[in-house]
XYZ file of C-alpha atoms in Angstrom:
395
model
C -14.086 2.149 -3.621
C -15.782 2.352 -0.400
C -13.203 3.316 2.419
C -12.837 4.031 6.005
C -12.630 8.032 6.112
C -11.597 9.845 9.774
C -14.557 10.834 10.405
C -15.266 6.539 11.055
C -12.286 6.381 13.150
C -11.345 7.289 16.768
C -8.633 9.959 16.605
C -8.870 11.388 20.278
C -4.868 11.074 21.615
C -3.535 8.937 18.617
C -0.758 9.933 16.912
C -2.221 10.428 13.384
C 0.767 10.739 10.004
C -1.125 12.276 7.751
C -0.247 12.080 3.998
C -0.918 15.807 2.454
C -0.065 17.194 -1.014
C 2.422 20.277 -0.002
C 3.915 20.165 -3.389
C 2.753 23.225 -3.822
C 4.942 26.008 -6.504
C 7.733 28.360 -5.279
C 9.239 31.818 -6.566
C 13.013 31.686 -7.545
C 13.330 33.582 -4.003
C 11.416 30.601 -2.499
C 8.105 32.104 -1.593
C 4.901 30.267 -2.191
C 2.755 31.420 -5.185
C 0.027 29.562 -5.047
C -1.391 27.735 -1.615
C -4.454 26.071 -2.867
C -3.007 22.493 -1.983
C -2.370 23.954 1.435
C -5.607 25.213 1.844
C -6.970 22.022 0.933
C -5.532 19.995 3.596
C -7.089 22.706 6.121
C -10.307 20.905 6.926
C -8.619 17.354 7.416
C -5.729 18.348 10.223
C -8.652 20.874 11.655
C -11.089 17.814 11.828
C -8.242 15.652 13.817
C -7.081 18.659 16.135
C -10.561 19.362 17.159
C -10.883 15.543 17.505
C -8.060 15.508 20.466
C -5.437 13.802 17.745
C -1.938 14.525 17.409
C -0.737 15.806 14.170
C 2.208 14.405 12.239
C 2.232 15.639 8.503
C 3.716 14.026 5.565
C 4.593 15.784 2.027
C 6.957 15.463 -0.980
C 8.150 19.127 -2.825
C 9.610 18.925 -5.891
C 12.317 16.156 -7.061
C 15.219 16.183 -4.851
C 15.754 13.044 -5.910
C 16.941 11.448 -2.479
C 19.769 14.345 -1.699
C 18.627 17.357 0.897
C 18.030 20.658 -1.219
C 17.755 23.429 0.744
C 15.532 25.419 -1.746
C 13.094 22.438 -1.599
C 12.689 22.372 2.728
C 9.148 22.537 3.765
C 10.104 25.426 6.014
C 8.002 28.162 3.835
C 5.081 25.447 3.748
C 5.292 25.326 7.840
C 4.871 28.883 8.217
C 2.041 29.433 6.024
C 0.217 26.241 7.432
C 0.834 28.086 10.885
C -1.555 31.288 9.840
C -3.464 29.028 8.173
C -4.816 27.167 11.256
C -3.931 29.645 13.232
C -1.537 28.004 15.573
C 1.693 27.094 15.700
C 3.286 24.233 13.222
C 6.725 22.403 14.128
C 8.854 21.408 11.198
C 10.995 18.458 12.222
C 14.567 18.134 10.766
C 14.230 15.151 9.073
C 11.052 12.679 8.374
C 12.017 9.774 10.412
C 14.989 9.005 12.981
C 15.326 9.284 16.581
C 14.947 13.166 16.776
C 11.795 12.981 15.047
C 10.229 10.035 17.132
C 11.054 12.398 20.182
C 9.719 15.419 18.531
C 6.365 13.198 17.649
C 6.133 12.199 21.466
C 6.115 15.149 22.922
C 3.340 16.244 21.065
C 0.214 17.431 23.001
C -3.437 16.704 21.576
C -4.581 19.259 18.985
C -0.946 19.841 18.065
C 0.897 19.882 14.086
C 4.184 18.506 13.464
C 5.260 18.874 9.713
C 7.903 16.275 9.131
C 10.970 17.697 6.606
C 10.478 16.785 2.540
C 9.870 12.872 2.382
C 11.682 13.124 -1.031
C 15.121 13.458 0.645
C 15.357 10.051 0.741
C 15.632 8.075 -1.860
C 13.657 5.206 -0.603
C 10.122 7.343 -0.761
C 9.621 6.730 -4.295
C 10.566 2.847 -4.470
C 8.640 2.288 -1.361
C 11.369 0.921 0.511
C 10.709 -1.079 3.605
C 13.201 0.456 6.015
C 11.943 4.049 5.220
C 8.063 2.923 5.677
C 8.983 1.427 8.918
C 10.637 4.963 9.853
C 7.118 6.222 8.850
C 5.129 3.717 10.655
C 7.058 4.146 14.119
C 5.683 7.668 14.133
C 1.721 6.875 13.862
C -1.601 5.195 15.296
C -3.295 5.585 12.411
C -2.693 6.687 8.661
C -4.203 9.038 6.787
C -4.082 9.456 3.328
C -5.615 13.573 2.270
C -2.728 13.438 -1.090
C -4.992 12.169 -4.163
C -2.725 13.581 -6.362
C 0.091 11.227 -5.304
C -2.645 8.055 -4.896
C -1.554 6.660 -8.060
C 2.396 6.324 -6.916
C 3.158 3.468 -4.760
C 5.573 5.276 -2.743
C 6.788 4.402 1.679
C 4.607 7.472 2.746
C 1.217 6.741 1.338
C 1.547 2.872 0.454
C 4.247 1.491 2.801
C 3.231 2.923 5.802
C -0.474 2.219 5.389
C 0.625 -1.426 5.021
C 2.186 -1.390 8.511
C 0.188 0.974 10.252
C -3.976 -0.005 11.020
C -6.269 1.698 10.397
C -5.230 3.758 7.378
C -8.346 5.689 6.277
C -8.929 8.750 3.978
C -8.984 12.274 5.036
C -11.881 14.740 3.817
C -10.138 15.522 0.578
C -9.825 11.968 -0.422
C -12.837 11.112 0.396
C -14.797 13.458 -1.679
C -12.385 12.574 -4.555
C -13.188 9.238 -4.142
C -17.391 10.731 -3.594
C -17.474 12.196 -6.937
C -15.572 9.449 -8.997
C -18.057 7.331 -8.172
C -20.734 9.972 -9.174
C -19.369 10.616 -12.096
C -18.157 7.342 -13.377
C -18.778 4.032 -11.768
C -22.601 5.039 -10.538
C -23.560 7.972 -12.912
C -26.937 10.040 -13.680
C -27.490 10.117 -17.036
C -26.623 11.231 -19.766
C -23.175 11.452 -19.233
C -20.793 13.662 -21.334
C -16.897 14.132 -21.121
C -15.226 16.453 -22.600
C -10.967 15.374 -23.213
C -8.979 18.720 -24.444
C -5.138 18.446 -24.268
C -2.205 18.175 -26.544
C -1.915 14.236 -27.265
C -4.118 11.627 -28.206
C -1.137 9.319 -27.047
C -1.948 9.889 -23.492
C -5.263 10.131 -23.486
C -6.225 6.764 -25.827
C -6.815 4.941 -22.585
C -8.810 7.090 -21.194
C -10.952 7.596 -24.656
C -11.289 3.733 -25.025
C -12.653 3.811 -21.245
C -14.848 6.699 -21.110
C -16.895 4.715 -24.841
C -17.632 2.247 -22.362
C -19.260 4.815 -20.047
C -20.733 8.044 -21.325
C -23.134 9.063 -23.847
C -21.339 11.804 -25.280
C -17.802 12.411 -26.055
C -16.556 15.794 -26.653
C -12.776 15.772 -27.935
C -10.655 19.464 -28.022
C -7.083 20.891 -28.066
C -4.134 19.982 -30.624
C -5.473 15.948 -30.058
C -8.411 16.944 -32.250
C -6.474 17.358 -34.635
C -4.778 13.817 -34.901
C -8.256 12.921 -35.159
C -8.654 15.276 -38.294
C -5.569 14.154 -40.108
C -6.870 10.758 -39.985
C -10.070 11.959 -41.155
C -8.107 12.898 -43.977
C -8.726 16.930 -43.158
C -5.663 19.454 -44.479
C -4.703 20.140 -40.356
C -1.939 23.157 -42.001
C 1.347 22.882 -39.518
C -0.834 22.156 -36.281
C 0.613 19.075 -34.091
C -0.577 15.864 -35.474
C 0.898 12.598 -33.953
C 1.541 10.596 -37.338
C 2.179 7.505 -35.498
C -1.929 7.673 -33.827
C -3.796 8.182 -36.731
C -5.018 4.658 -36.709
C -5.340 4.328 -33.244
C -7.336 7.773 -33.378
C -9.866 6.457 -36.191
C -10.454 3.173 -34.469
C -11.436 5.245 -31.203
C -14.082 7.012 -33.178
C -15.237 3.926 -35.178
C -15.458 2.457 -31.659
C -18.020 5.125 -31.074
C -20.515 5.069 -33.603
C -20.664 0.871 -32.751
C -21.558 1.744 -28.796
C -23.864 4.750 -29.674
C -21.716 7.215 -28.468
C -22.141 10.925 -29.680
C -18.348 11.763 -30.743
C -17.963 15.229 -31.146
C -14.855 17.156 -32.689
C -14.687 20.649 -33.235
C -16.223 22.259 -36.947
C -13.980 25.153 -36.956
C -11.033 26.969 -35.106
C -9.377 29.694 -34.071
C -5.848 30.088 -36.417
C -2.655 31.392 -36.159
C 0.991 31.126 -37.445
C 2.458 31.281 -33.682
C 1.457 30.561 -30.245
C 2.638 33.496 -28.761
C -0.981 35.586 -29.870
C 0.715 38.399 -31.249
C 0.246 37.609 -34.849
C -2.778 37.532 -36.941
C -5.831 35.581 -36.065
C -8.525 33.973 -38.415
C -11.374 31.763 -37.599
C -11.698 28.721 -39.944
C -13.543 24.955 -40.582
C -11.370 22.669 -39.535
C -11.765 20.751 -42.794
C -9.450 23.263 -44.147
C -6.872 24.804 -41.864
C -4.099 26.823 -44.140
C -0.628 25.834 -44.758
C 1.744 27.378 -41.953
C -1.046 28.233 -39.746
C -2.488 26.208 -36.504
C -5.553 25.652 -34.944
C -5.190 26.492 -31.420
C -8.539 27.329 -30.001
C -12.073 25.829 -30.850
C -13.983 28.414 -33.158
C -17.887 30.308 -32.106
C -19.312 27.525 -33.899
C -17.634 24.553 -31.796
C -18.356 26.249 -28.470
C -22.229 26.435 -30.151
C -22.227 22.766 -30.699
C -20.333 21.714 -27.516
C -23.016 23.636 -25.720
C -26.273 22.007 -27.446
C -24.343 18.572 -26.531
C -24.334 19.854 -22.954
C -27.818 20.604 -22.275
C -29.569 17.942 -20.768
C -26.400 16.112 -19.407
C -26.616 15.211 -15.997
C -23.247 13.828 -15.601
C -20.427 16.210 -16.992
C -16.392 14.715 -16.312
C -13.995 17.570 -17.951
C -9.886 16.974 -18.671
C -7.388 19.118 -20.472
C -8.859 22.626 -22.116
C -9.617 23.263 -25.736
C -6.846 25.419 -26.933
C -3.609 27.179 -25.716
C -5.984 29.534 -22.806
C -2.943 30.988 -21.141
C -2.804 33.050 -24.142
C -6.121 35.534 -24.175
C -6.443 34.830 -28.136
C -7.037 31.889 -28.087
C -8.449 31.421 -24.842
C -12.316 31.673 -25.579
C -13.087 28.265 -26.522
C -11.942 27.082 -23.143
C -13.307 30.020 -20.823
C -16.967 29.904 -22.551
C -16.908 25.987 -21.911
C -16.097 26.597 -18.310
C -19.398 29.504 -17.952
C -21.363 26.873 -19.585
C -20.420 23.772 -17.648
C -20.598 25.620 -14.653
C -23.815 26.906 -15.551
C -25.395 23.339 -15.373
C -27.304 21.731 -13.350
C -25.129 18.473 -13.594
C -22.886 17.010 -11.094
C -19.437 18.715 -12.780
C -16.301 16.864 -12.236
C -13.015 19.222 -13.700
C -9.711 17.675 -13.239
C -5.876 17.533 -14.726
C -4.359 18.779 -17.480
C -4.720 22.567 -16.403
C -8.554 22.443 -16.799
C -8.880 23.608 -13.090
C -6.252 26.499 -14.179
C -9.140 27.252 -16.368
C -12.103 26.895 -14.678
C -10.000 29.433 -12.018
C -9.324 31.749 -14.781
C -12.724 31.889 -16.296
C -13.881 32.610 -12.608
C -16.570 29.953 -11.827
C -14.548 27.830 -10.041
C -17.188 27.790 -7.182
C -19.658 26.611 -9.169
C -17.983 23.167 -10.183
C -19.325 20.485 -7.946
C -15.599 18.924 -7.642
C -12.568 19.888 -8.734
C -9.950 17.281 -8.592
C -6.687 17.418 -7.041
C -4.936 15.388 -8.954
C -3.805 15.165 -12.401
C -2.151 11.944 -13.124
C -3.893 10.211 -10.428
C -7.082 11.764 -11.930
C -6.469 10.467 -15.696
C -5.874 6.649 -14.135
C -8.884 6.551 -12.666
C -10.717 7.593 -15.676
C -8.802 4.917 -17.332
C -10.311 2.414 -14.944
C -6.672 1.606 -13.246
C -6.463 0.849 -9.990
C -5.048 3.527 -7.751
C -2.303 2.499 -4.800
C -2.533 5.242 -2.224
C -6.442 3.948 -2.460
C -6.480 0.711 -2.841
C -4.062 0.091 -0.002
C -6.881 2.179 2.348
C -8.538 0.169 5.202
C -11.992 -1.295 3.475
C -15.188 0.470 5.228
C-alpha cells in the first residue's frame, strides 16, 4: 500500500477537493459534541494552505439519504473549522453545480471552501458517474484525509479520484496506511491482538486473518463467551450466538495447528443487568450462574492478558473487554488500556469503541496510532482490499 501522499505532490495554486471525515456527532439542538474528526483534518488543509493550494472540502454527516435535512447541514462544522484554523471557512450551498464551480474559482491561495453534505444526493453512495463528474470539475488534484469512509466506494472518495490525477493521501491517511503496515503486513515481533466486542459473527474474518499473522491472540467481551459455550462452559444468560459455536471452535482449533497462543478470559466480572446497579460477583468463567452475565474480564484475566503482553513488540487492539461505559464493569478494559499503553510496542487501537476507551482510561497519548476508522479499520485487518485506497495514485 505504498501511495502518493501531498507532501509528494505540487499543491501551490491548484485547486485541491479534499475528502475529510466531518461526520462528526451533534446535540438534539445541533451543536457539536465531540470535534476530534475535525481536529484531525487540521494538519492536512494547514499543510495545503501553507503550500499556496486552494481548499475545497468534501464530507458526508449522517444519513440523509439523498433528501436535504436541515439538521444535518455542515454549517456548525464550517464554523468550528473557522476557529480551528483560524481563518475564515466558506460553506457552499450545495456540493457541485454552477454556484459552486463559481464559488471554487474565486478562491484565492491559502483559502477553505467547505462544500454542503455530499449525502444530499443520492448518487454519493452508489458512486454515480454524473455526481463524480460534479466533483471532479471542482479539483486539480484529490485528496483523500477520510479513512473511515476508505472502505465505501462512494463519487467523493472513489469516483472523483478516478477522474481527477493525481489523487494522493492526506497526512491522516497516510499514517493510517504507516501503521497498518507496521502492525500487520511488515510487523516486529511478537505480535499480539487483542479482539473484544459483542459478536464473534463479525469478527470471524478478522480472527481467521489475524492466525495467519500474530503470535498471540487475546479474545474479550460477550464473543468470549460463544467461544465458552462451545467449550461446553455453563455461560448463565450471557449472549452466546448458538448458530457460531462451530465456527468459534474451529477458529481456536485453527490456533493450536499455527502455534498461536489463544487466550480467553479465566474469570469475570457478573451481574444480572447491564445497567451496574445491581449486585456484582467475580467468577471462573467455567461456571457463570444461571440469570447472571459476564460482562467484564475478572483480576485474574487482566493478570494473564498482561503476562501475554510483555515482550510483544507488535500490539493491534479492537473492541473492549466488557460493557466500560458502565464504571462496574469497566476495569477489565481501562487496566488493558494503562498496560498497552505502558509498552514499549508499536500500539495500534482502532473500532469498536476501543479508542472511546483508551480516551476514557486517559492514555490516549501514549498509543502510537489510533485509528480513525472503524469499519474501514476491521477490513483491513481482514486482509480486504480498501476502495478509497486502492483507487489512490501508486507512489
Amino acid at each position: 500500500m505504498a501511495k502518493l501522499t501531498i507532501n509528494e505532490v505540487e499543491l501551490a495554486g491548484k485547486r485541491v477537493f479534499v475528502r475529510v471525515d466531518f461526520n462528526v456527532p451533534l446535540t438534539p439542538e445541533g451543536a457539536i459534541r465531540e470535534d476530534t474528526r475535525i481536529r484531525g483534518a487540521v494538519p492536512t488543509i494547514q499543510t495545503i494552505c501553507a503550500a499556496g493550494g486552494r481548499v475545497i472540502l468534501a464530507s458526508h454527516m449522517g444519513r440523509p439519504k439523498g433528501k436535504v435535512v436541515p439538521g444535518l447541514s455542515l454549517k456548525p462544522v464550517a464554523e468550528r473549522l473557522a476557529k480551528l484554523l483560524g481563518q475564515p471557512v466558506t460553506l457552499a450551498p450545495d456540493c457541485i453545480g454552477p454556484e459552486v464551480e463559481s464559488l471554487v474559482e474565486g478562491l484565492k491561495p491559502g483559502e477553505v471552501l467547505l462544500l454542503e453534505n455530499v449525502r444530499f444526493h443520492a448518487g454519493e453512495t452508489n458512486n454515480d458517474p454524473a455526481l463524480a463528474e460534479g466533483f471532479a470539475r471542482l479539483a486539480d488534484l484529490v485528496v483523500n484525509d477520510a479513512f473511515g469512509t476508505a472502505h465505501r466506494a462512494h463519487a467523493s472518495n472513489v469516483g472523483v479520484a478516478q477522474r481527477v490525477s493525481p489523487a494522493v493521501a492526506g497526512l491522516l491517511m497516510a499514517a493510517e496506511i504507516d501503521y497498518f503496515n507496521r502492525a500487520i503486513r511488515q510487523p516486529k515481533r511478537p505480535v499480539v491482538a487483542i479482539l473484544g466486542g459483542a459478536k464473534v459473527s463479525t469478527k470471524i474474518g478478522v480472527i481467521e486473518a489475524l492466525l495467519e499473522q500474530v503470535d498471540t491472540l487475546i479474545v474479550g467481551g460477550a464473543m468470549a463467551n460463544t467461544f465458552f459455550k462451545a467449550r461446553g462452559y455453563s455461560v448463565g444468560s450471557s449472549l452466546v450466538e448458538e448458530g457460531m459455536l462451530a465456527v468459534a471452535a474451529a477458529a481456536e482449533a485453527k490456533a493450536k495447528e499455527k502455534g498461536v497462543a489463544f487466550l480467553l478470559p479465566v474469570d469475570c466480572i457478573a451481574a444480572q443487568s447491564m445497567d451496574g446497579k445491581g449486585p456484582v460477583q467475580t467468577v471462573p468463567v467455567t461456571d457463570i450462574p444461571s440469570g447472571w452475565m459476564g460482562l467484564d474480564i475478572g483480576p485474574d484475566s487482566l493478570a494473564l492478558f498482561r503476562e501475554a503482553l510483555q515482550g510483544a513488540q507488535t500490539i493491534v487492539w479492537n473492541g473492549p473487554l466488557g460493557v466500560f461505559e458502565q464504571p462496574a464493569f469497566a476495569q477489565g478494559t481501562l487496566g488493558l488500556a494503562a498496560t498497552v499503553a505502558a509498552s514499549s510496542a508499536v500500539t495500534v487501537v482502532g473500532g469498536g469503541d476501543t479508542d472511546a476507551a483508551v480516551c476514557l482510561a486517559g492514555v490516549a497519548d501514549k498509543i502510537s496510532h489510533i485509528s480513525t476508522g472503524g469499519g474501514a479499520f476491521l477490513e483491513l485487518m481482514e486482509g480486504k482490499s480498501l476502495p478509497g485506497i486502492e483507487h489512490l495514485t501508486e507512489a
